[in-house]
C-alpha positions as a printed Julia matrix, in Angstrom:
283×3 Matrix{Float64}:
  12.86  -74.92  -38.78
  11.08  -73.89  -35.33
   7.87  -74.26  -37.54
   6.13  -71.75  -35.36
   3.96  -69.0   -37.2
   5.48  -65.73  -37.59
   4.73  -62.89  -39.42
   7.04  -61.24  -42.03
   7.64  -57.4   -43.54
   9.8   -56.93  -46.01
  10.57  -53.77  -48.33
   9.68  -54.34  -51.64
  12.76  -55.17  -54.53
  11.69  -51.73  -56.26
  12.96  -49.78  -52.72
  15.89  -52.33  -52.01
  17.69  -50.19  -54.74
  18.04  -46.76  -52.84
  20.92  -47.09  -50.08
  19.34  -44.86  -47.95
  16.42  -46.77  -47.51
  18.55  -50.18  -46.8
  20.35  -48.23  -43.98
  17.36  -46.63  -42.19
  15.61  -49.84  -42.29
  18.56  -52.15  -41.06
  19.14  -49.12  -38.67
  15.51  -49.27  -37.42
  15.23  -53.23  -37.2
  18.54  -53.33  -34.67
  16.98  -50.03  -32.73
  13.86  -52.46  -32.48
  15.6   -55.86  -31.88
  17.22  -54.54  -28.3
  13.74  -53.41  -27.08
  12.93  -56.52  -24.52
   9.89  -55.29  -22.93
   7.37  -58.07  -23.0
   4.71  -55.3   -24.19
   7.07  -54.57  -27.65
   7.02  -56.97  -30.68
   9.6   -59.5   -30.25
  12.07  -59.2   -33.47
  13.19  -62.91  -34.31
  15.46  -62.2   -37.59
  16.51  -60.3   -39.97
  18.35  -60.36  -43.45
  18.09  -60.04  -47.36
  16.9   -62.57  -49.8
  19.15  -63.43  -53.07
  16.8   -60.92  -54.96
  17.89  -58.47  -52.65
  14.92  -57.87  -50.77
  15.17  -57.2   -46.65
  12.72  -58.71  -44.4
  12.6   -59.01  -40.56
  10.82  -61.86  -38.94
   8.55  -61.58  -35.93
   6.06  -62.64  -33.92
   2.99  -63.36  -34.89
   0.01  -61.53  -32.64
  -3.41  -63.23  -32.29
  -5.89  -60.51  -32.02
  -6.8   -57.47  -32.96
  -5.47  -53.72  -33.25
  -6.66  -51.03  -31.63
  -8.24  -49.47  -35.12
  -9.87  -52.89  -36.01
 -11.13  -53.35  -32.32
 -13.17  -49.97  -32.17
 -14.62  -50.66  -35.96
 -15.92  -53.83  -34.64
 -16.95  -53.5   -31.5
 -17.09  -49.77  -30.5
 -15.5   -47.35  -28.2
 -13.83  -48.64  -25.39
 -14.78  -48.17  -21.75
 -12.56  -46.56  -19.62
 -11.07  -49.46  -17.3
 -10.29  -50.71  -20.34
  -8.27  -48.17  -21.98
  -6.28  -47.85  -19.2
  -5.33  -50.98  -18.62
  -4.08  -51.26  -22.25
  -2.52  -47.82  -22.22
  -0.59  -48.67  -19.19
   1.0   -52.1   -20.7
   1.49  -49.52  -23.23
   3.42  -47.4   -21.44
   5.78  -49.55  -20.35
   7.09  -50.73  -23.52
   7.13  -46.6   -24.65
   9.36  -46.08  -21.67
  11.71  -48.74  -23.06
  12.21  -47.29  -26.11
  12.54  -43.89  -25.29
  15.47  -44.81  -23.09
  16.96  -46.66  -25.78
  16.83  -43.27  -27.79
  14.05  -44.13  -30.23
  11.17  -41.97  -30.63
   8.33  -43.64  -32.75
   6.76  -41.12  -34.51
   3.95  -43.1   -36.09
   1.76  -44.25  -32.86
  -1.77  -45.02  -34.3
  -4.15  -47.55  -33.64
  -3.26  -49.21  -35.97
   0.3   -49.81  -34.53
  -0.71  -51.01  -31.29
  -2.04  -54.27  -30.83
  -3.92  -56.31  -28.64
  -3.44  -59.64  -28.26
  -3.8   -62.97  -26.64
  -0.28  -64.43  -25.22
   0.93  -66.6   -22.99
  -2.8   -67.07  -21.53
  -3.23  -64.0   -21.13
  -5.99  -61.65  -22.72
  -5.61  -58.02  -23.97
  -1.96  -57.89  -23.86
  -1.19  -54.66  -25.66
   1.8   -54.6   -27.81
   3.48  -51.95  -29.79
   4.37  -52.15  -33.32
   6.1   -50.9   -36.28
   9.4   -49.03  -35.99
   8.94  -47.96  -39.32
   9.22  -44.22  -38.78
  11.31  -44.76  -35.74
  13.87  -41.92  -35.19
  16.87  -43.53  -33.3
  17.94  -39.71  -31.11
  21.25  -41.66  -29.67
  22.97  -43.15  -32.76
  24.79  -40.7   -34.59
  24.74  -42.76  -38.04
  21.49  -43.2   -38.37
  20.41  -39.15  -36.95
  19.59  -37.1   -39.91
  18.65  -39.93  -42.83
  14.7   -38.5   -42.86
  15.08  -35.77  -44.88
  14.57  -32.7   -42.79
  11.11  -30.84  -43.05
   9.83  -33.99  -44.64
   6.15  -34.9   -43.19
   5.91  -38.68  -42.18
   3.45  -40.48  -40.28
  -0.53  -40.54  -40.53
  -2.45  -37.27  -40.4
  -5.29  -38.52  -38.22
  -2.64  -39.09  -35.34
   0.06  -36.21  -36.35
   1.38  -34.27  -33.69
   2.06  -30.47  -33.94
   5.58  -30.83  -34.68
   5.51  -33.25  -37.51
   2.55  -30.54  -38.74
   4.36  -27.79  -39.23
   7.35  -29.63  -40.83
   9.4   -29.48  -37.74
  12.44  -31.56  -36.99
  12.65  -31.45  -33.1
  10.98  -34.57  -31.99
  11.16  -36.2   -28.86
   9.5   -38.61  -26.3
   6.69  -36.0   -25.78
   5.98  -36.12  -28.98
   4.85  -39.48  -28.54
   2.61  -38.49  -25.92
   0.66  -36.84  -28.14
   0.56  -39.29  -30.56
  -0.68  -41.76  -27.87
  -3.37  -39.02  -26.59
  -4.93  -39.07  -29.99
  -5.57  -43.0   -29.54
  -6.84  -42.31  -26.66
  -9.3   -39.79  -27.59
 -10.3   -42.93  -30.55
 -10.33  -45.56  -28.23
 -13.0   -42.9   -26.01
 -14.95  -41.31  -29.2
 -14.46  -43.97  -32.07
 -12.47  -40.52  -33.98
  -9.51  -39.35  -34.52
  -9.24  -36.2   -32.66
  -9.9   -33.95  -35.77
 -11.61  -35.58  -39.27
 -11.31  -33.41  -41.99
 -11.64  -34.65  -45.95
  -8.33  -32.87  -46.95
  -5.18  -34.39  -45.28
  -4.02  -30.68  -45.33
  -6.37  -29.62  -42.88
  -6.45  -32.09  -40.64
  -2.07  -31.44  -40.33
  -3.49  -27.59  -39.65
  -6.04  -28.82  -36.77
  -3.15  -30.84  -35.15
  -1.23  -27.76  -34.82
  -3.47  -24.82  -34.41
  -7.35  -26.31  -33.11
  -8.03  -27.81  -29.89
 -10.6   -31.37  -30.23
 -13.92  -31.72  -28.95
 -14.12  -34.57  -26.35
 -16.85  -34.3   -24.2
 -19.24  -33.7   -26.8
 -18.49  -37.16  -28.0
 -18.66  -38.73  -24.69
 -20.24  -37.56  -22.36
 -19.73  -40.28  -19.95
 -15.87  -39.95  -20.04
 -14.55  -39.11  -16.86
 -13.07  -36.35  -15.67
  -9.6   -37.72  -14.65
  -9.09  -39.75  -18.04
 -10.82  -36.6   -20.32
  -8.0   -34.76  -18.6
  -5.08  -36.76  -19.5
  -5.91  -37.13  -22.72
  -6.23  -33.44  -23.23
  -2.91  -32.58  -21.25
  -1.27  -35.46  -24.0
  -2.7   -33.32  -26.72
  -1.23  -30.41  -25.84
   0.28  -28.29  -28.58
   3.18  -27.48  -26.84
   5.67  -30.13  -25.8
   6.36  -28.68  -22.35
   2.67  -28.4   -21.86
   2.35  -32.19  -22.02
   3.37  -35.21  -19.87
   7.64  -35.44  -20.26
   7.69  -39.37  -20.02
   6.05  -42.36  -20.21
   6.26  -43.2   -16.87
   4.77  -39.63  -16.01
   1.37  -40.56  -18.19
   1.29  -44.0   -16.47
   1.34  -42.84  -13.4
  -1.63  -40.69  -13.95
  -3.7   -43.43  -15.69
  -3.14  -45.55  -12.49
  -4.98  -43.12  -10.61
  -8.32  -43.01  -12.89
 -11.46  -44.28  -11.0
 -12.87  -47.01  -13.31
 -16.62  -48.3   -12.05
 -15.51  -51.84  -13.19
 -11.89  -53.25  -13.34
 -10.91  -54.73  -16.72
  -8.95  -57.89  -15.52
  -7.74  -61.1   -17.31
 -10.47  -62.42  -16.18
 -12.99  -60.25  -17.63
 -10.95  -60.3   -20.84
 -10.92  -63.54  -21.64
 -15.04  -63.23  -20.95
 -14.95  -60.75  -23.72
 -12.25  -63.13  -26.12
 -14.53  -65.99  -25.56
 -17.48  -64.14  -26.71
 -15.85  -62.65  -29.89
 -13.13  -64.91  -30.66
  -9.87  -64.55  -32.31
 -10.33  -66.63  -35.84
  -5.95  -66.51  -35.89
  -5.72  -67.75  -33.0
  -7.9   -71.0   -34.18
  -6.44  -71.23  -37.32
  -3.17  -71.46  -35.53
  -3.72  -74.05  -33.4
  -4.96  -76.22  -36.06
  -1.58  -75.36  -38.22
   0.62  -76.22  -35.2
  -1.3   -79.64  -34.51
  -0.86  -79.95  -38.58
   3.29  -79.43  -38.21
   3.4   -81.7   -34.93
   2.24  -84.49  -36.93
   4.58  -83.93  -39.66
């Protein structure tokens, strides 16, 4: 009745049948709905249908995510990166003292995005996987040993089939976008999903080789994030943002460069939504 767009995800009618599903998935929608961090999505509802199938309703995100934005326009430089890996941060700090470890941090779950006038607002995404660590009803529902997330951005623990995940473990997961958003790869491509698990847990990735240009500082956070051992990483969020504010960038990616670089490329949803809001205001 708001009539303002939103975007929808549902599970289909095929899964609504299997009560474990229905009570990680209401479990992970409240975990996500009392995250308030302006850089999290901002969960607007939630229910079934009379067909029985669940959906949550939220915001809808002009833009682009992080996996779309290096296809089209390359690698990122490095003022940039940071300054979307520190909004990023913040909303990872959030959730971790909430409990909830995401366990499926890939580009394609973080978002950038125009809002509220401003440009390259970086938001995170998809609870999906989310592993609530405070709520004792919803602790043990993925199976244990079970292997979720997406290879490309595994860390070492989900790898070897291990159950002990934490906040560090989504360090790594956010040092492997990283080391995408500096090389335009995940930090090891291999054909077989099999071996790239294997890499995650036993290889270390080639980063300099890639980019040369990278600086020192930010080569050197995204390696310490990629650490196979969880004590050998940073142990927060706030630890890893605190680093990234001290990384010497040549030019300083503001809001106003940013909306330099959204003028030039565009955001076609962003268009299309203006021209469906004028469309409902004259209804």
């Amino acid at each position: 009745m708001m009539k303002r767009p939103c975007a929808i995800k549902i599970i289909r009618p095929e899964k609504a049948g299997n009560p474990q599903v229905i009570v990680r998935f209401e479990g992970k929608v409240r975990a996500t709905a009392k995250l308030s961090h302006w850089n999290a999505i901002d969960i607007y509802d939630f229910g079934r249908t009379d067909d029985g199938t669940f959906y949550y309703v939220m915001e809808f995100l002009p833009g682009h995510n992080l996996g779309e934005l290096v296809d089209g326009h390359g690698t990122l430089p490095t003022a940039r990166i940071v300054h979307l890996m520190t909004q990023f941060c913040n909303a990872l700090a959030e959730a971790h003292e909430h409990g909830l470890v995401h366990r499926d941090i890939k580009p394609a779950n973080i978002f950038c995005a125009d809002r509220g006038g401003l440009f390259d607002v970086a938001k995170l995404l998809d609870f999906g996987l989310a592993k609530p660590t405070t709520d004792v009803e919803y602790v043990g529902l993925t199976q244990e040993g079970s292997i979720t997330g997406s290879p490309f951005f595994m860390l070492p623990e989900q790898a070897t089939g291990s159950d002990q995940v934490d906040a560090r473990s989504d360090i790594y997961s956010l040092g492997a976008v990283m080391y995408f958003l500096a090389t335009g790869k995940p930090p090891f491509v291999y054909e077989q999903p099999i071996k790239v698990m294997v890499a995650h847990a036993s290889e270390a990735p080639p980063l300099r080789e890639l980019n040369p240009e990278i600086s020192v500082e930010l080569e050197e956070i995204i390696l310490r994030c990629l650490e196979k051992e969880s004590d050998d990483r940073f142990q927060d969020a706030q630890s890893l943002q605190d680093m990234l504010a001290g990384v010497p960038c040549q030019d300083a990616w503001s809001n106003h460069v940013a909306a330099q670089w959204w003028r030039d490329y565009g955001c076609p949803e962003r268009k299309e939504m203006e021209k469906e809001a004028l469309e409902m205001a004259a209804v």
